[in-house]
XYZ file of C-alpha atoms in Angstrom:
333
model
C -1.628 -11.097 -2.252
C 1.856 -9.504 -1.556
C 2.409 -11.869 1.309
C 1.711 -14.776 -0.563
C 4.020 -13.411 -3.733
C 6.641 -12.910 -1.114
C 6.163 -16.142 0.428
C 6.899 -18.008 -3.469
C 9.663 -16.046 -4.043
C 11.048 -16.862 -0.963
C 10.798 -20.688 -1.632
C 11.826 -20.016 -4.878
C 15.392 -18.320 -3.814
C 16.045 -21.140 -0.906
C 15.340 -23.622 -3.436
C 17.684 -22.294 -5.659
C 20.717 -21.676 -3.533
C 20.251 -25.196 -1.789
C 20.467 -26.260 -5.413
C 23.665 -24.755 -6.288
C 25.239 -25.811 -2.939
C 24.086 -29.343 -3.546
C 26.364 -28.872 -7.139
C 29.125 -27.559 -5.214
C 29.374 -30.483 -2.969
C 28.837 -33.335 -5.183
C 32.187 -33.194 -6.749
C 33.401 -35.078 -9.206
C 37.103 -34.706 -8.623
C 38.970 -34.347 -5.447
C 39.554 -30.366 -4.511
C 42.967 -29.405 -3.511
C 41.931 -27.753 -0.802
C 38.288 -28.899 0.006
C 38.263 -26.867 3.324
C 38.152 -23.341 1.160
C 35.274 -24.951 -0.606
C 33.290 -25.884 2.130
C 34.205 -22.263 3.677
C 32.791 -20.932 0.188
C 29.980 -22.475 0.403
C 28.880 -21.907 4.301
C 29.725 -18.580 3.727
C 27.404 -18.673 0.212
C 24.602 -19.862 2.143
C 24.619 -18.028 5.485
C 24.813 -14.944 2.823
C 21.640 -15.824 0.885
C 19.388 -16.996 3.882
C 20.267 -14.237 5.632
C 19.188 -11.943 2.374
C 16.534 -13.815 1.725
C 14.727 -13.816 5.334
C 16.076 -10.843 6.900
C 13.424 -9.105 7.922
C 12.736 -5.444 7.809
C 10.655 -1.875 8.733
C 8.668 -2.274 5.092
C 8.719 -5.882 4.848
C 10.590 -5.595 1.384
C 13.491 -3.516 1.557
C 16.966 -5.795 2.751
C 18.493 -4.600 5.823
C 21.715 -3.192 4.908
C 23.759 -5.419 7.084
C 22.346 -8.666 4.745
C 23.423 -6.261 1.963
C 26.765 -5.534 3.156
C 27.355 -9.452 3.576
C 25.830 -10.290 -0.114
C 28.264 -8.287 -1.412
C 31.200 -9.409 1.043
C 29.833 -12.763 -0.424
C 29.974 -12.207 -4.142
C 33.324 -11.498 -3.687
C 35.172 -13.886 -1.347
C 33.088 -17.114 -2.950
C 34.251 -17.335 -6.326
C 38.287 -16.443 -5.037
C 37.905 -19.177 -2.453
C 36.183 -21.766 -4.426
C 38.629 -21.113 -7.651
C 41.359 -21.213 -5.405
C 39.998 -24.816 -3.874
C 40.838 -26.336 -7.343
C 43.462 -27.094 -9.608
C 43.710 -24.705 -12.402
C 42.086 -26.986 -14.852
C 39.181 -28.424 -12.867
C 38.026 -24.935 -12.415
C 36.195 -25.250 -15.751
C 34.277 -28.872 -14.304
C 30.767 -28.887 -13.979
C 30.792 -28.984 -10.292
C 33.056 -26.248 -9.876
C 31.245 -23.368 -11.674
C 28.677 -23.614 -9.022
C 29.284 -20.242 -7.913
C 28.385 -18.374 -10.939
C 24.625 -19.039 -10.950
C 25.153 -18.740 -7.267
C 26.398 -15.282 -7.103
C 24.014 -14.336 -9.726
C 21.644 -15.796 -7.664
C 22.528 -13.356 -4.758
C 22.836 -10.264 -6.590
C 18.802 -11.082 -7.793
C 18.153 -10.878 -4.411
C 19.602 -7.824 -3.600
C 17.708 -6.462 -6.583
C 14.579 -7.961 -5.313
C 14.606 -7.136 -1.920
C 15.075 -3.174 -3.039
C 19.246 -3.096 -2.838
C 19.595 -2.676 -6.380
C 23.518 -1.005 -6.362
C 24.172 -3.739 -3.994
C 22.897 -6.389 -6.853
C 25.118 -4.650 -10.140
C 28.200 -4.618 -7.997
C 27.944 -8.191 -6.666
C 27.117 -9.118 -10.171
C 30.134 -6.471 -11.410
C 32.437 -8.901 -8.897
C 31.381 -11.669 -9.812
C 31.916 -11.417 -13.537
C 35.605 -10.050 -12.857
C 36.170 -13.038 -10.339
C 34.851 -15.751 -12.900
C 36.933 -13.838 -15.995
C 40.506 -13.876 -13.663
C 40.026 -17.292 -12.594
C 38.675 -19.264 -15.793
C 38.991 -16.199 -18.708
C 36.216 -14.206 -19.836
C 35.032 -16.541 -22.730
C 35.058 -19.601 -20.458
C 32.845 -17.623 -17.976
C 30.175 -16.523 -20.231
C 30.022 -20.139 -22.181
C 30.166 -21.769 -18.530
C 27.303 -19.799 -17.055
C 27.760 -16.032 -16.909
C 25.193 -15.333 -19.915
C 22.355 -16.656 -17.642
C 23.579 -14.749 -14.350
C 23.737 -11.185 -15.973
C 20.053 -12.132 -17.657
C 18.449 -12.784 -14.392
C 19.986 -9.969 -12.891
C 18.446 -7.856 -16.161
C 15.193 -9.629 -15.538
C 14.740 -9.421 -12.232
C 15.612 -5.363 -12.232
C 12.568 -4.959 -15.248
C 10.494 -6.713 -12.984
C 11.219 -4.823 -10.571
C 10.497 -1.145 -12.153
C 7.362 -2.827 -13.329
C 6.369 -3.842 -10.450
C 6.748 -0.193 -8.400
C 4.857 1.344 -11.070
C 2.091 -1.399 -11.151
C 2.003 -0.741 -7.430
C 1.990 3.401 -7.858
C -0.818 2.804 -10.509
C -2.707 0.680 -8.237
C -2.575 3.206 -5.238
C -3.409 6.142 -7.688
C -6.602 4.953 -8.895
C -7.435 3.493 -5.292
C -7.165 6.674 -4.693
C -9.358 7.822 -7.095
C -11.859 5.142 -6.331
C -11.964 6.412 -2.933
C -12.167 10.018 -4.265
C -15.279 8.902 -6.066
C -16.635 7.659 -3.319
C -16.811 9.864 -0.883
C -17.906 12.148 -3.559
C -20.615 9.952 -4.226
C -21.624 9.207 -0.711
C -21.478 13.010 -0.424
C -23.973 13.776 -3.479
C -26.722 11.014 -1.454
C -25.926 12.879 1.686
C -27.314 16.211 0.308
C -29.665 14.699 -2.070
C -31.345 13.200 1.122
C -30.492 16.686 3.293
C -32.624 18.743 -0.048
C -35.445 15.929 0.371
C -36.025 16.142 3.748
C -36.074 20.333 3.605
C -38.621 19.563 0.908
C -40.648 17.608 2.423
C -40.430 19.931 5.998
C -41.451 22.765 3.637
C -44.795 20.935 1.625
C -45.270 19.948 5.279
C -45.227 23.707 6.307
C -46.872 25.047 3.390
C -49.266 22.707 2.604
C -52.016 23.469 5.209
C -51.575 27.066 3.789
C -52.405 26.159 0.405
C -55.061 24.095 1.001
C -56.900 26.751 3.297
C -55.885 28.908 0.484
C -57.507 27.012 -2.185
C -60.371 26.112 0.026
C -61.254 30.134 0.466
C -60.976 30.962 -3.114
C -57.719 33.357 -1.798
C -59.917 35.108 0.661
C -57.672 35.402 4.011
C -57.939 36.639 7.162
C -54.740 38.800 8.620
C -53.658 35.529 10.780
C -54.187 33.418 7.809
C -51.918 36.172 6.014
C -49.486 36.035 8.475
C -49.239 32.284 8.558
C -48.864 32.502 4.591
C -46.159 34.754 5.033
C -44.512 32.735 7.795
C -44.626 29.247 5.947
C -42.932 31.271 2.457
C -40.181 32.496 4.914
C -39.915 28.701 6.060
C -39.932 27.464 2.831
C -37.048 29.633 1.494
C -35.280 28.728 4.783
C -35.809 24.962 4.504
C -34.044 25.505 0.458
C -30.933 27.826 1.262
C -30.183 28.035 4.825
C -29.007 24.629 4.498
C -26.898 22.797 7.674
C -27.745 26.657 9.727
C -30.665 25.701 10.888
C -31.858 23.276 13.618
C -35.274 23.229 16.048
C -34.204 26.419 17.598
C -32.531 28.107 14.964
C -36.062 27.777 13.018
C -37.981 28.641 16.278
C -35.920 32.268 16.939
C -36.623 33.052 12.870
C -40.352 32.170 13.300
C -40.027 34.459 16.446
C -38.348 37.180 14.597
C -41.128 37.259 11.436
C -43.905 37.242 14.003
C -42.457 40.573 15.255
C -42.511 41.690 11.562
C -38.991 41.293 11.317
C -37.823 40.147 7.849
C -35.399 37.326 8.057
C -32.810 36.289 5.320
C -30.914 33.009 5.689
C -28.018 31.903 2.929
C -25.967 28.661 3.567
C -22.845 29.558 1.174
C -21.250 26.071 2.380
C -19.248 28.160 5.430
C -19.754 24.960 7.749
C -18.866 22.332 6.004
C -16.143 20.000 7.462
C -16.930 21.431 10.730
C -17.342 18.736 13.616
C -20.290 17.905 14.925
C -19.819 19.374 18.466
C -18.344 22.766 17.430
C -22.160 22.902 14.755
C -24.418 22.490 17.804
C -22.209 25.808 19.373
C -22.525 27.805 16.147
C -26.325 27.058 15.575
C -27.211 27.427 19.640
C -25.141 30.888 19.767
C -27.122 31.393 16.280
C -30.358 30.886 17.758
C -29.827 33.107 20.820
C -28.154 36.667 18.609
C -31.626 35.894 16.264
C -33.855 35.411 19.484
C -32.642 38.996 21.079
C -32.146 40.451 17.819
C -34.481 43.926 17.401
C -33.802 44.995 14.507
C -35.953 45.448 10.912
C -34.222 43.210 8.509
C -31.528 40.225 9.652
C -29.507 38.474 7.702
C -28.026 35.395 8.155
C -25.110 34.256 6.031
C -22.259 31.297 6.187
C -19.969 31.851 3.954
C -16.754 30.677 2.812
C -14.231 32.682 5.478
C -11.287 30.733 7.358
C -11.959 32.130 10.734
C -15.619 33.528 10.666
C -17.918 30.697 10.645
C -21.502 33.135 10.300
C -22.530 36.824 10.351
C -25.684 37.875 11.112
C -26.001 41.312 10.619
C -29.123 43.686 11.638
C -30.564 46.688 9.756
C -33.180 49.488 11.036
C -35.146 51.132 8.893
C -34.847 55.140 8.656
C -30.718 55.502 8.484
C -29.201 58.168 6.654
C -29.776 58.611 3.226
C -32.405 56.639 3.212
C -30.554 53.540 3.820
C -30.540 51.123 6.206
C -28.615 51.973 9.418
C -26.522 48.843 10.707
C -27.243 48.115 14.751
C -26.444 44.721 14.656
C -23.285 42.806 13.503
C -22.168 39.313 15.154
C -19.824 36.931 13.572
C -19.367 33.359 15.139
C -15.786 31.933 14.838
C -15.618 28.998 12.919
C -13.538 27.461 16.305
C -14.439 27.944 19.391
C -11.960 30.493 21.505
């Protein structure tokens, strides 16, 4: 869309300034000195092409060496094509060609982000035009409509960067929203496959359960045990656990170990690569693990990824003495 906005605009300003050098040519009335004309106006038009089609880093802005010329322009033009006339054909119709040219210009310089540039050519230009016709000839002969584009084309401007600043912000919120959305599916679909791994875990339980009016053996009390462990795993151990993760907990129970796992979110925005480490060096500090009680947390720490930390029964004061503590690094080192 901005290319083809550009690309009117574009046509728009040639077709202009090829309009105003066509006036300045077709004269009426024999110029004293036509060769300051014609200088004034292939000096007009190599200014305004070269404004106009410059090309820059952004596309938009005017490379300040068209700027420096547009306003190198503004000024010499309307001194050499006044001076081209006789004092009183510089009111003819051909010969205030220059004023909607110049004003012409200095919309460009607006346009193409060179905004000082524009008010000063349009500054000289209304000072050139009052010295060389008087200031109430120059706004009845065409200064009214130069300074109104100029005005016009700045409010467009300033409307336009903060059309273009409200467009990015809420294409930025769009994108916000949906990654946040594509997010919430992510875990909704992560929470409904741990659901259905843990009715797949417990359900034989229950239904051998049901089937024996409660009456279990010790393996069947063991499994029961076992599959409520998995099932509290499956709902808040969250992106910790993988195939051998869950194998070295299962281990751990089975050698009446009691294992707690809490996801606190420690591993999000970790890469792929670096989760595979964390939950293989996991699985192997749970596998050779000996002690009563582990727990398993990620939490929400800069440089420690997870802790697992051990307890034996039988400490001092009747607490539980500590013999294991091992923290994985969120990166590896």
């Amino acid at each position: 869309m901005r290319r083809s906005v550009r690309s009117m605009t574009t046509a728009l300003a040639l077709g202009f300034a090829l309009y105003f050098a066509a006036r300045a040519i077709w004269w009426t009335e024999q110029p004293a000195v036509p060769l300051l004309l014609v200088a004034a106006i292939v000096l007009y038009l190599a200014a305004v092409l070269t404004a106009v089609l410059a090309s820059s880093a952004d596309g938009v802005r005017m490379p300040m060496g068209a700027a420096v010329l547009a306003l190198i322009s503004s000024a010499v033009v309307p001194t050499l094509a006044s001076l081209a006339l006789e004092r009183e054909m510089r009111g003819a119709p051909f010969a205030t060609w220059y004023i909607g040219a110049v004003g012409l210009l200095a919309v460009v310089c607006i346009v193409r982000r060179h905004a000082v540039c524009g008010w000063v050519a349009l500054g000289a230009l209304i000072v050139s035009a009052s010295a060389y016709m008087g200031i109430v000839d120059a706004f009845t002969l065409g200064l009214v409509g130069s300074i109104t584009w100029v005005v016009v084309a700045q409010l467009l401007v300033i409307f336009w960067e903060r059309a273009v600043r409200d467009t990015e912000k809420l294409a930025d919120a769009q994108q916000a929203v949906s990654a946040w959305h594509a997010t919430q599916v992510v875990r909704q679909r992560e929470r409904r496959v741990r659901a259905q791994r843990a009715l797949a875990i417990a359900g034989p339980v229950l239904t051998r359960t049901v089937a024996s009016h409660g009456h279990l053996n010790e393996q069947e009390k063991l499994e029961a045990r076992l599959a409520e462990g998995t099932m509290r795993d499956e709902l808040r151990g969250g992106i910790l656990l993988n195939d051998a993760v869950r194998q070295a907990i299962s281990d751990a129970r089975r050698h009446g170990a009691v294992v707690t796992v809490f996801d606190e979110g420690g591993l999000e925005g970790t890469d792929d690569a670096r989760l595979d480490e964390i939950r293989d060096e996991l699985a192997s500090v749970v596998a050779s693990a000996r002690s009563n009680r582990v727990i398993i947390r990620a939490g929400r720490d800069d440089q420690v990824a997870v802790t697992v930390v051990g307890r034996a029964a039988g400490g001092a004061h009747d607490d539980d003495a500590v013999d294991l503590w091992h923290e994985i690094r969120r990166t590896r080192e």
